[in-house]
Amino acid sequence: MGVIRIQAFGPLRLWLNEEPVLDKAWPTQKSRQLFEILLIHYGRLVPADKLMDYLWPALSVKQARNNLWVTMSQTRRVLEPDLAPRAASTFILKQGDGYLLQPNQDCWIDIKRFQESIDQAQHAASSSEAIEHLQHAVDLYLGDLFTHDPYAEWAIQPRRQLREAFISTALELASAYAHQGRFRRSIKICRYCLGFDPSRESIYRALMLYLYCAGEKSEALHVYEAARQMLLAEIGVEPATQTKILLQQIQNQQVIGVDIEGQYPPHDDTRSALFLLSQMPLVGRTQELKQLVDLIHELKNGRCQIGLVTGESGIGKSRLLQEANEKARQGGLATLRISCHQIEQDLLYEPLIDLVRQMHQAWPELIKSLAPVWLVELGFLLPDLIKSPRQAVNFYDDVTETRQGHLFQAVLQYLSLAAHESGLIITVEDIQWADEGTLLFLHYLGRRINASGILLLLSYRQEERDADPQLANFLHQLQRLPMTTTVHLDRLTARDIDRLLAAQPTLPENWANWLYAETLGNPFFIVSILQSLVEQQLIPDEPTGQTQPPSGISLPHSIKESIKERLRSLETKACVIMEWLAVYGRPLDFQTLKAISDQEDDTLLEIVDHLLQRNFLLEGADGFEFSHHKVAEFLYAELSDIRRIVSHQKIGQTLKRIGKDSPALLAYHFVRAGNTELAIKYWLQAGQAALGGYALRLAASHFSSVLELADKPGSRLEAYIGLGYALTILDEVDEAASVLQVGITLAEKVHDAWRIARLGFRYAQLVSRQHPSDAAAVEIRHALLLAEKVQDENLIARLLLLLSVAQASNGMLPDALDSVIQARTFSQKVKDQHLEAQTLNELGFIYTQLGEFKKGIDAVEKALALQASSPDPGISTYSWNILGRGLGGFGKYQQALEAFETCRQQAAELEDRFFLAQVPNMLGWLYRELYAFERAEQCDQESVDLAIKYDKSPIEISARLNLCLDWLGMKRWDDSYVALQHIEKQIAAGQFGFHQWRWRLRLLHIWGHYYLQTGHPELALSNSENLWDLAQEVNAQKYMCLSQQLQGDALIELVRLDEAAIALQRAVQLAISIAYRPVLWEAGCQLATIQPEISQEILAKGRNLVRETASQLLDSDLQQGFLNSSTIQALFAANNPT
């Protein structure tokens, strides 16, 4: 039996091995009801007679018993789909004349865990432990038992008992929080309980007490009146004496057991704002809400969507998304919400970090299901939660867009674990303030939304889109996707405001036109003004019947004025706390706020509770933040210049002292504090961190900030190094070259040899990416001299590796081999395993180009072994690719096919477009070696198509050349001729970048075969000679071998048999030395036709290799096609009369 998870609170839901059991899985309604009855009585025997009475009261005993037997079988099959016929269930047991649902270690039931948590709370050793268990029990109660079947007879009594247990537990939890001074939590719990039992007077009394303790006297009185009206309407009685006594105590500020003097804020006549945006009805948004609800239904049906919510500031985007998320949660979907803040545009991945942190808090166990390669990347985002061998990027590390893809794929893999369980809604608000990296991730997620199990909801201000090209482009890309829906929010109409006022009994409904004229229908302005008027006591407590706005009401003429009026009602301490939050600029947790504000715990807690009650603040996963950004903007703008400077300095120093927050945030505060030295220090750290997170434009911005501030050469040079590299990876070549040259000039001026070497390295990298290999080699050697001068062995290793790539590109394979061997030696000296793995990969590549396949295999296997403990997906993908080449060249075709498939799988996970396009080309090569020309053609054509799609010209030329060989094998000479002519022109024009020598070698070889097959052996012979000369020049032994084979075949056609025999014998010897099988059996077969007396040993070796090759192949069609090919048949027929 698999792992079963059962949710009975709310509608019945089941998960079997983490997969949801859909409603349609129940064969009949009775089978589901039978399970519900057993579930209510879990662990206890339910007599069969009782089950029959519940489910089939009108049937005879015989009929009911037969139905019970069939239905019980159906129920067991839902829970245990693989249960054999007539086999005993391990979950629903038959005992005597009854049945028992017996939970075991593989079965989790919410009602069982609920009751266990309550018991654990009663026996807890401390109040904090008791609170933890009580909170867990309350969190489990998602609704009354079996809300989908409210009239089921068997559920009525258990439902009532569980609800009673829940309310008692929740009130006990509220009391525990109150004893800690956490009145806001207590108030929230009481309001939640009223939703389940709105007529329970004890809940009203508790709510009144906690509101009073939180400084909300008038709100406590309002609750009493609401309770009184409810009791009169529902059961026709006045509140109990106990409730009336509490009312009098609150009115007189003499509540027994409450220390009046110690309460903050002092009790006065300031009334709570009743018109909170979060509590007012959602009006004028029926169509917009329906659009989002439709997207939620689509997600439930397995179709993932993207929703964009847009409108002006204050238009109600957050409220609409809040309502949609609540409906989703009621429907059993999981939700995650993050917000972007203006200050975070310079902070690397802050919203993304928040998202992953929330995910970890909601599902702490899921992280264990991730592969180690993804944990490495997530550890970069959350080093405090996830231990990871991945270190912060340093100067020597490579930074590429592919590596950014590794990080994004890790986050997506993590989110998908939760999404695939029950569907996941991710809401990201105010994306106009998202940093570059977060926007890139959202774009990445948006393009992969179809198979993710995620509904992505994004909000943004329309006016910001028009002013931000990056945001506009991002949104344009998303809106092009067919699964994207855009929801536009307009201002409210006078009729909408009329409906809003109708929900507030103290406001005359005919104020709607008046409010609309003053506010033009902006919801935030409307609510802010009503809050201000309430707090000024300019709106009556009770309906008065008046039809005109009362005299004396002076409506604020702007949102700022209304905010100002509201702030006047706050005490100084509360205003100071809000100013700290405004200067900080983003959510702030309690401990950091305490450190910044120098307040004691109790005082700060009461201040925060009061601000939360007044709806100035909200509390989220990351701490406290303003209920609306306009309040923060107003407070910050109202501060004097000196106050801002002092506040930023205090925040920066506090964060520095407690070791909290990112370098970019510290730099932000120190810049505004005028502390240039520390700002420069942290901007440099922020730039390096942005490079580590592959956020290249953000990195460039940080380094540019240093150049604007710094006058000391050391800081400027570090900024030039970082900025030059960021621009290099962004392919902004001219800008990068200019920055690096300016840096080199400055470094030479101040005689900073160490930084001259680093700048030289960066410039060599830039030139290597953009210029012919010979020019790159010159710059690399120059940089190498500089690195040797300062004895930077890490830098030397990387430059030698870079030089080997340039040399291999130029066809200088022996020189490239020497360079990469030296690079490996230096990588071992500096003990950098990732760098050593890179050198081994390059070593393997060069050996395969030289035709030394066994050495290439050995090098790459060592590279893979080095990565066993700390894998780098990019490096290992390349390792598997080179291993496939080596194995294929060595004749291990089955292993080579498997290596290339592993490479393709890893490339698909990482979305590495280079290898996605290149692997089919390599598979085509293997199939062609095995004479499966049709398969080879399919693979090579796929490679051409992908190379064009992804703009990978070297792969395109390689695949096109392979296609020509495929067509020659299929005797499609005209196709080959047309393609070869076109390719020859492109190679001559230098259209395919580096490795021109490789393209020329392959072109000579293919033209030679074309001439041979089309009756022009003299031209084939000429090509073979040119091929030999070029292969010798670069020491490419495989092509030296192929040139001799081509020469021998041409000479046979020219009836120059003695010369042909010499050439073919030379080809065979070269093939034996590099273990290149096709030439061995093909040339051996040709030798047998002209010198049978000396070919027997060669033929025997070739036949044995064919048998060995065929026995390895797992694909029977491929194996038979190979053995039945004309070449292999000829090999076995040669000199063999049988």
CSV table of N, CA and C in Angstrom, one decimal, residues 904-1024:
chain,number,residue,atom,x,y,z
A,904,ARG,N,22.0,14.8,-23.7
A,904,ARG,CA,20.8,15.4,-24.2
A,904,ARG,C,19.8,15.6,-23.0
A,905,GLN,N,19.7,14.7,-22.1
A,905,GLN,CA,18.8,14.8,-21.0
A,905,GLN,C,19.2,16.0,-20.1
A,906,GLN,N,20.5,16.1,-19.8
A,906,GLN,CA,21.0,17.2,-19.0
A,906,GLN,C,20.8,18.5,-19.7
A,907,ALA,N,21.1,18.5,-21.0
A,907,ALA,CA,20.9,19.8,-21.7
A,907,ALA,C,19.4,20.2,-21.7
A,908,ALA,N,18.5,19.2,-21.8
A,908,ALA,CA,17.1,19.5,-21.8
A,908,ALA,C,16.7,20.1,-20.4
A,909,GLU,N,17.2,19.5,-19.3
A,909,GLU,CA,16.9,20.1,-18.0
A,909,GLU,C,17.4,21.5,-17.8
A,910,LEU,N,18.6,21.7,-18.4
A,910,LEU,CA,19.3,23.1,-18.2
A,910,LEU,C,18.8,24.0,-19.4
A,911,GLU,N,18.1,23.5,-20.4
A,911,GLU,CA,17.8,24.2,-21.5
A,911,GLU,C,19.0,24.8,-22.2
A,912,ASP,N,20.0,24.0,-22.3
A,912,ASP,CA,21.3,24.4,-22.9
A,912,ASP,C,21.1,24.2,-24.4
A,913,ARG,N,20.9,25.3,-25.1
A,913,ARG,CA,20.5,25.2,-26.5
A,913,ARG,C,21.7,24.7,-27.4
A,914,PHE,N,22.9,24.9,-27.0
A,914,PHE,CA,24.0,24.5,-27.8
A,914,PHE,C,24.0,22.9,-27.9
A,915,PHE,N,23.9,22.3,-26.8
A,915,PHE,CA,23.9,20.8,-26.8
A,915,PHE,C,22.6,20.2,-27.3
A,916,LEU,N,21.5,20.9,-27.0
A,916,LEU,CA,20.2,20.4,-27.6
A,916,LEU,C,20.3,20.3,-29.1
A,917,ALA,N,21.0,21.3,-29.7
A,917,ALA,CA,21.1,21.3,-31.2
A,917,ALA,C,22.2,20.3,-31.6
A,918,GLN,N,23.3,20.2,-30.8
A,918,GLN,CA,24.5,19.5,-31.2
A,918,GLN,C,24.4,17.9,-31.1
A,919,VAL,N,23.7,17.5,-30.0
A,919,VAL,CA,23.6,16.0,-29.8
A,919,VAL,C,23.0,15.3,-31.0
A,920,PRO,N,21.9,15.7,-31.6
A,920,PRO,CA,21.4,15.0,-32.8
A,920,PRO,C,22.4,14.8,-33.9
A,921,ASN,N,23.3,15.8,-34.0
A,921,ASN,CA,24.4,15.8,-35.0
A,921,ASN,C,25.3,14.6,-34.6
A,922,MET,N,25.7,14.5,-33.3
A,922,MET,CA,26.6,13.4,-32.9
A,922,MET,C,25.9,12.0,-33.1
A,923,LEU,N,24.6,12.0,-32.8
A,923,LEU,CA,23.9,10.7,-33.0
A,923,LEU,C,23.9,10.3,-34.5
A,924,GLY,N,23.7,11.3,-35.3
A,924,GLY,CA,23.8,11.1,-36.8
A,924,GLY,C,25.1,10.5,-37.2
A,925,TRP,N,26.2,11.0,-36.6
A,925,TRP,CA,27.5,10.5,-36.9
A,925,TRP,C,27.6,9.0,-36.5
A,926,LEU,N,27.1,8.6,-35.3
A,926,LEU,CA,27.2,7.2,-34.9
A,926,LEU,C,26.3,6.3,-35.8
A,927,TYR,N,25.1,6.8,-36.1
A,927,TYR,CA,24.3,6.0,-37.0
A,927,TYR,C,24.9,5.8,-38.4
A,928,ARG,N,25.6,6.8,-38.9
A,928,ARG,CA,26.2,6.7,-40.2
A,928,ARG,C,27.4,5.7,-40.1
A,929,GLU,N,28.1,5.7,-39.0
A,929,GLU,CA,29.2,4.7,-38.8
A,929,GLU,C,28.7,3.3,-38.9
A,930,LEU,N,27.4,3.2,-38.4
A,930,LEU,CA,26.8,1.8,-38.4
A,930,LEU,C,25.9,1.6,-39.7
A,931,TYR,N,26.1,2.5,-40.7
A,931,TYR,CA,25.4,2.3,-42.0
A,931,TYR,C,23.9,2.5,-41.9
A,932,ALA,N,23.4,3.1,-40.8
A,932,ALA,CA,22.0,3.4,-40.7
A,932,ALA,C,21.7,4.8,-41.3
A,933,PHE,N,21.8,4.9,-42.6
A,933,PHE,CA,21.8,6.3,-43.2
A,933,PHE,C,20.5,7.0,-43.1
A,934,GLU,N,19.4,6.3,-43.1
A,934,GLU,CA,18.1,7.0,-42.9
A,934,GLU,C,18.0,7.6,-41.5
A,935,ARG,N,18.4,6.8,-40.5
A,935,ARG,CA,18.4,7.4,-39.1
A,935,ARG,C,19.3,8.5,-39.0
A,936,ALA,N,20.5,8.4,-39.6
A,936,ALA,CA,21.5,9.5,-39.6
A,936,ALA,C,20.9,10.8,-40.2
A,937,GLU,N,20.2,10.6,-41.3
A,937,GLU,CA,19.6,11.8,-42.0
A,937,GLU,C,18.6,12.5,-41.1
A,938,GLN,N,17.8,11.7,-40.4
A,938,GLN,CA,16.8,12.3,-39.5
A,938,GLN,C,17.4,13.1,-38.4
A,939,CYS,N,18.5,12.5,-37.8
A,939,CYS,CA,19.2,13.2,-36.7
A,939,CYS,C,19.9,14.5,-37.2
A,940,ASP,N,20.5,14.4,-38.3
A,940,ASP,CA,21.3,15.5,-38.8
A,940,ASP,C,20.3,16.6,-39.3
A,941,GLN,N,19.2,16.3,-39.9
A,941,GLN,CA,18.2,17.3,-40.2
A,941,GLN,C,17.7,18.0,-39.0
A,942,GLU,N,17.4,17.2,-37.9
A,942,GLU,CA,17.0,17.8,-36.7
A,942,GLU,C,18.0,18.8,-36.1
A,943,SER,N,19.2,18.4,-36.2
A,943,SER,CA,20.3,19.3,-35.8
A,943,SER,C,20.4,20.5,-36.5
A,944,VAL,N,20.2,20.5,-37.9
A,944,VAL,CA,20.2,21.7,-38.7
A,944,VAL,C,19.1,22.6,-38.3
A,945,ASP,N,17.9,22.0,-38.1
A,945,ASP,CA,16.7,22.8,-37.8
A,945,ASP,C,16.9,23.5,-36.4
A,946,LEU,N,17.4,22.8,-35.4
A,946,LEU,CA,17.6,23.4,-34.1
A,946,LEU,C,18.8,24.4,-34.1
A,947,ALA,N,19.8,24.2,-34.9
A,947,ALA,CA,20.9,25.1,-35.0
A,947,ALA,C,20.5,26.4,-35.6
A,948,ILE,N,19.6,26.4,-36.6
A,948,ILE,CA,19.1,27.6,-37.2
A,948,ILE,C,18.1,28.3,-36.2
A,949,LYS,N,17.3,27.5,-35.5
A,949,LYS,CA,16.4,28.1,-34.5
A,949,LYS,C,17.1,28.8,-33.4
A,950,TYR,N,18.2,28.2,-32.9
A,950,TYR,CA,19.0,28.7,-31.8
A,950,TYR,C,20.2,29.6,-32.2
A,951,ASP,N,20.3,29.8,-33.5
A,951,ASP,CA,21.4,30.6,-34.0
A,951,ASP,C,22.8,30.0,-33.6
A,952,LYS,N,23.0,28.7,-33.9
A,952,LYS,CA,24.3,28.1,-33.5
A,952,LYS,C,25.0,27.7,-34.8
A,953,SER,N,25.7,28.6,-35.5
A,953,SER,CA,26.2,28.3,-36.8
A,953,SER,C,27.2,27.2,-36.9
A,954,PRO,N,28.1,27.0,-35.9
A,954,PRO,CA,29.1,25.9,-36.0
A,954,PRO,C,28.4,24.6,-36.1
A,955,ILE,N,27.3,24.4,-35.3
A,955,ILE,CA,26.5,23.2,-35.3
A,955,ILE,C,25.8,23.0,-36.7
A,956,GLU,N,25.3,24.1,-37.2
A,956,GLU,CA,24.6,24.0,-38.5
A,956,GLU,C,25.5,23.5,-39.6
A,957,ILE,N,26.8,24.1,-39.7
A,957,ILE,CA,27.7,23.6,-40.7
A,957,ILE,C,28.1,22.2,-40.5
A,958,SER,N,28.3,21.7,-39.3
A,958,SER,CA,28.7,20.4,-39.0
A,958,SER,C,27.5,19.4,-39.4
A,959,ALA,N,26.3,19.8,-39.1
A,959,ALA,CA,25.2,18.9,-39.4
A,959,ALA,C,24.9,18.9,-40.9
A,960,ARG,N,25.1,20.0,-41.6
A,960,ARG,CA,25.0,20.1,-43.1
A,960,ARG,C,26.0,19.2,-43.8
A,961,LEU,N,27.2,19.2,-43.3
A,961,LEU,CA,28.3,18.3,-43.8
A,961,LEU,C,27.9,16.9,-43.6
A,962,ASN,N,27.4,16.6,-42.4
A,962,ASN,CA,27.0,15.2,-42.2
A,962,ASN,C,25.8,14.8,-43.1
A,963,LEU,N,24.9,15.7,-43.4
A,963,LEU,CA,23.8,15.3,-44.3
A,963,LEU,C,24.3,14.9,-45.6
A,964,CYS,N,25.4,15.6,-46.1
A,964,CYS,CA,26.0,15.3,-47.4
A,964,CYS,C,26.5,13.8,-47.4
A,965,LEU,N,27.1,13.4,-46.2
A,965,LEU,CA,27.6,12.0,-46.1
A,965,LEU,C,26.4,11.1,-46.1
A,966,ASP,N,25.4,11.5,-45.4
A,966,ASP,CA,24.2,10.6,-45.3
A,966,ASP,C,23.6,10.4,-46.7
A,967,TRP,N,23.5,11.4,-47.5
A,967,TRP,CA,23.0,11.3,-48.9
A,967,TRP,C,23.9,10.5,-49.8
A,968,LEU,N,25.2,10.6,-49.6
A,968,LEU,CA,26.1,9.8,-50.4
A,968,LEU,C,25.9,8.3,-50.0
A,969,GLY,N,25.7,8.0,-48.7
A,969,GLY,CA,25.4,6.6,-48.4
A,969,GLY,C,24.1,6.1,-48.9
A,970,MET,N,23.2,7.0,-49.2
A,970,MET,CA,21.9,6.7,-49.8
A,970,MET,C,21.9,6.9,-51.3
A,971,LYS,N,23.0,7.2,-51.9
A,971,LYS,CA,23.2,7.4,-53.3
A,971,LYS,C,22.4,8.5,-53.9
A,972,ARG,N,22.2,9.6,-53.0
A,972,ARG,CA,21.5,10.8,-53.5
A,972,ARG,C,22.5,11.8,-53.8
A,973,TRP,N,23.2,11.6,-55.0
A,973,TRP,CA,24.4,12.4,-55.3
A,973,TRP,C,24.0,13.8,-55.7
A,974,ASP,N,22.9,14.0,-56.3
A,974,ASP,CA,22.5,15.4,-56.7
A,974,ASP,C,22.3,16.3,-55.4
A,975,ASP,N,21.6,15.7,-54.4
A,975,ASP,CA,21.4,16.5,-53.2
A,975,ASP,C,22.7,16.8,-52.5
A,976,SER,N,23.7,15.9,-52.5
A,976,SER,CA,25.0,16.1,-51.9
A,976,SER,C,25.7,17.2,-52.7
A,977,TYR,N,25.7,17.2,-54.0
A,977,TYR,CA,26.4,18.1,-54.8
A,977,TYR,C,25.9,19.5,-54.6
A,978,VAL,N,24.6,19.7,-54.6
A,978,VAL,CA,24.1,21.1,-54.4
A,978,VAL,C,24.5,21.6,-53.0
A,979,ALA,N,24.3,20.8,-52.0
A,979,ALA,CA,24.7,21.2,-50.6
A,979,ALA,C,26.1,21.5,-50.5
A,980,LEU,N,27.0,20.6,-51.1
A,980,LEU,CA,28.4,20.8,-50.9
A,980,LEU,C,28.9,22.1,-51.6
A,981,GLN,N,28.3,22.5,-52.7
A,981,GLN,CA,28.7,23.7,-53.4
A,981,GLN,C,28.3,24.9,-52.5
A,982,HIS,N,27.1,24.9,-51.9
A,982,HIS,CA,26.7,26.0,-51.0
A,982,HIS,C,27.6,26.1,-49.8
A,983,ILE,N,27.9,25.0,-49.2
A,983,ILE,CA,28.7,25.0,-48.0
A,983,ILE,C,30.1,25.5,-48.3
A,984,GLU,N,30.6,25.1,-49.4
A,984,GLU,CA,32.0,25.5,-49.8
A,984,GLU,C,32.1,27.0,-49.9
A,985,LYS,N,31.1,27.6,-50.4
A,985,LYS,CA,31.0,29.1,-50.5
A,985,LYS,C,31.0,29.7,-49.1
A,986,GLN,N,30.1,29.1,-48.3
A,986,GLN,CA,30.0,29.7,-46.9
A,986,GLN,C,31.3,29.6,-46.1
A,987,ILE,N,32.0,28.4,-46.3
A,987,ILE,CA,33.2,28.3,-45.5
A,987,ILE,C,34.3,29.2,-46.0
A,988,ALA,N,34.3,29.4,-47.4
A,988,ALA,CA,35.3,30.3,-47.9
A,988,ALA,C,35.0,31.8,-47.5
A,989,ALA,N,33.8,32.1,-47.2
A,989,ALA,CA,33.4,33.4,-46.8
A,989,ALA,C,33.6,33.6,-45.3
A,990,GLY,N,34.0,32.5,-44.6
A,990,GLY,CA,34.2,32.6,-43.1
A,990,GLY,C,32.9,32.7,-42.3
A,991,GLN,N,31.8,32.2,-42.8
A,991,GLN,CA,30.5,32.4,-42.1
A,991,GLN,C,30.4,31.5,-40.9
A,992,PHE,N,31.2,30.5,-40.7
A,992,PHE,CA,31.0,29.6,-39.6
A,992,PHE,C,32.0,29.7,-38.5
A,993,GLY,N,32.7,30.9,-38.3
A,993,GLY,CA,33.4,31.2,-37.2
A,993,GLY,C,34.7,30.3,-37.0
A,994,PHE,N,34.9,29.9,-35.8
A,994,PHE,CA,36.1,29.2,-35.4
A,994,PHE,C,36.2,27.8,-36.0
A,995,HIS,N,37.3,27.2,-35.9
A,995,HIS,CA,37.6,25.8,-36.3
A,995,HIS,C,37.4,25.7,-37.9
A,996,GLN,N,37.9,26.7,-38.6
A,996,GLN,CA,37.8,26.6,-40.0
A,996,GLN,C,38.6,25.4,-40.6
A,997,TRP,N,39.7,25.0,-39.9
A,997,TRP,CA,40.4,23.8,-40.4
A,997,TRP,C,39.6,22.6,-40.4
A,998,ARG,N,38.7,22.4,-39.4
A,998,ARG,CA,37.9,21.2,-39.3
A,998,ARG,C,36.9,21.2,-40.4
A,999,TRP,N,36.3,22.3,-40.8
A,999,TRP,CA,35.3,22.4,-41.9
A,999,TRP,C,36.0,22.1,-43.2
A,1000,ARG,N,37.3,22.6,-43.4
A,1000,ARG,CA,38.0,22.3,-44.6
A,1000,ARG,C,38.4,20.8,-44.7
A,1001,LEU,N,38.8,20.2,-43.6
A,1001,LEU,CA,39.1,18.8,-43.6
A,1001,LEU,C,37.9,18.0,-44.0
A,1002,ARG,N,36.8,18.2,-43.4
A,1002,ARG,CA,35.6,17.5,-43.7
A,1002,ARG,C,35.1,17.7,-45.1
A,1003,LEU,N,35.2,18.9,-45.6
A,1003,LEU,CA,34.7,19.2,-46.9
A,1003,LEU,C,35.6,18.5,-47.9
A,1004,LEU,N,36.9,18.5,-47.7
A,1004,LEU,CA,37.8,17.7,-48.7
A,1004,LEU,C,37.4,16.2,-48.7
A,1005,HIS,N,37.2,15.7,-47.5
A,1005,HIS,CA,36.9,14.3,-47.4
A,1005,HIS,C,35.5,13.9,-48.1
A,1006,ILE,N,34.5,14.8,-47.9
A,1006,ILE,CA,33.2,14.5,-48.5
A,1006,ILE,C,33.3,14.7,-50.0
A,1007,TRP,N,33.9,15.8,-50.5
A,1007,TRP,CA,34.1,15.9,-51.9
A,1007,TRP,C,34.8,14.7,-52.5
A,1008,GLY,N,35.8,14.2,-51.8
A,1008,GLY,CA,36.5,13.0,-52.3
A,1008,GLY,C,35.6,11.8,-52.5
A,1009,HIS,N,34.7,11.6,-51.5
A,1009,HIS,CA,33.8,10.5,-51.7
A,1009,HIS,C,32.7,10.7,-52.8
A,1010,TYR,N,32.3,12.0,-52.9
A,1010,TYR,CA,31.4,12.3,-54.0
A,1010,TYR,C,32.0,12.0,-55.3
A,1011,TYR,N,33.2,12.5,-55.5
A,1011,TYR,CA,33.9,12.2,-56.8
A,1011,TYR,C,34.1,10.7,-57.1
A,1012,LEU,N,34.4,10.0,-56.0
A,1012,LEU,CA,34.6,8.6,-56.2
A,1012,LEU,C,33.4,7.9,-56.6
A,1013,GLN,N,32.2,8.2,-56.0
A,1013,GLN,CA,31.0,7.6,-56.3
A,1013,GLN,C,30.4,8.0,-57.6
A,1014,THR,N,30.8,9.1,-58.1
A,1014,THR,CA,30.2,9.6,-59.3
A,1014,THR,C,31.1,9.5,-60.5
A,1015,GLY,N,32.1,8.6,-60.4
A,1015,GLY,CA,33.0,8.2,-61.5
A,1015,GLY,C,34.1,9.2,-61.8
A,1016,HIS,N,34.6,9.9,-60.8
A,1016,HIS,CA,35.8,10.9,-61.0
A,1016,HIS,C,36.9,10.5,-60.0
A,1017,PRO,N,37.5,9.3,-60.2
A,1017,PRO,CA,38.5,8.9,-59.2
A,1017,PRO,C,39.7,9.8,-59.2
A,1018,GLU,N,40.1,10.4,-60.4
A,1018,GLU,CA,41.3,11.3,-60.4
A,1018,GLU,C,41.0,12.5,-59.5
A,1019,LEU,N,39.8,13.1,-59.5
A,1019,LEU,CA,39.5,14.2,-58.6
A,1019,LEU,C,39.5,13.7,-57.1
A,1020,ALA,N,39.0,12.5,-56.9
A,1020,ALA,CA,39.0,12.0,-55.5
A,1020,ALA,C,40.4,11.8,-55.0
A,1021,LEU,N,41.3,11.4,-55.9
A,1021,LEU,CA,42.7,11.2,-55.6
A,1021,LEU,C,43.4,12.5,-55.2
A,1022,SER,N,43.1,13.6,-56.0
A,1022,SER,CA,43.6,14.9,-55.7
A,1022,SER,C,43.1,15.4,-54.3
A,1023,ASN,N,41.8,15.2,-54.0
A,1023,ASN,CA,41.3,15.6,-52.7
A,1023,ASN,C,41.9,14.8,-51.6
A,1024,SER,N,42.2,13.5,-51.8
A,1024,SER,CA,42.8,12.7,-50.8
A,1024,SER,C,44.2,13.3,-50.4
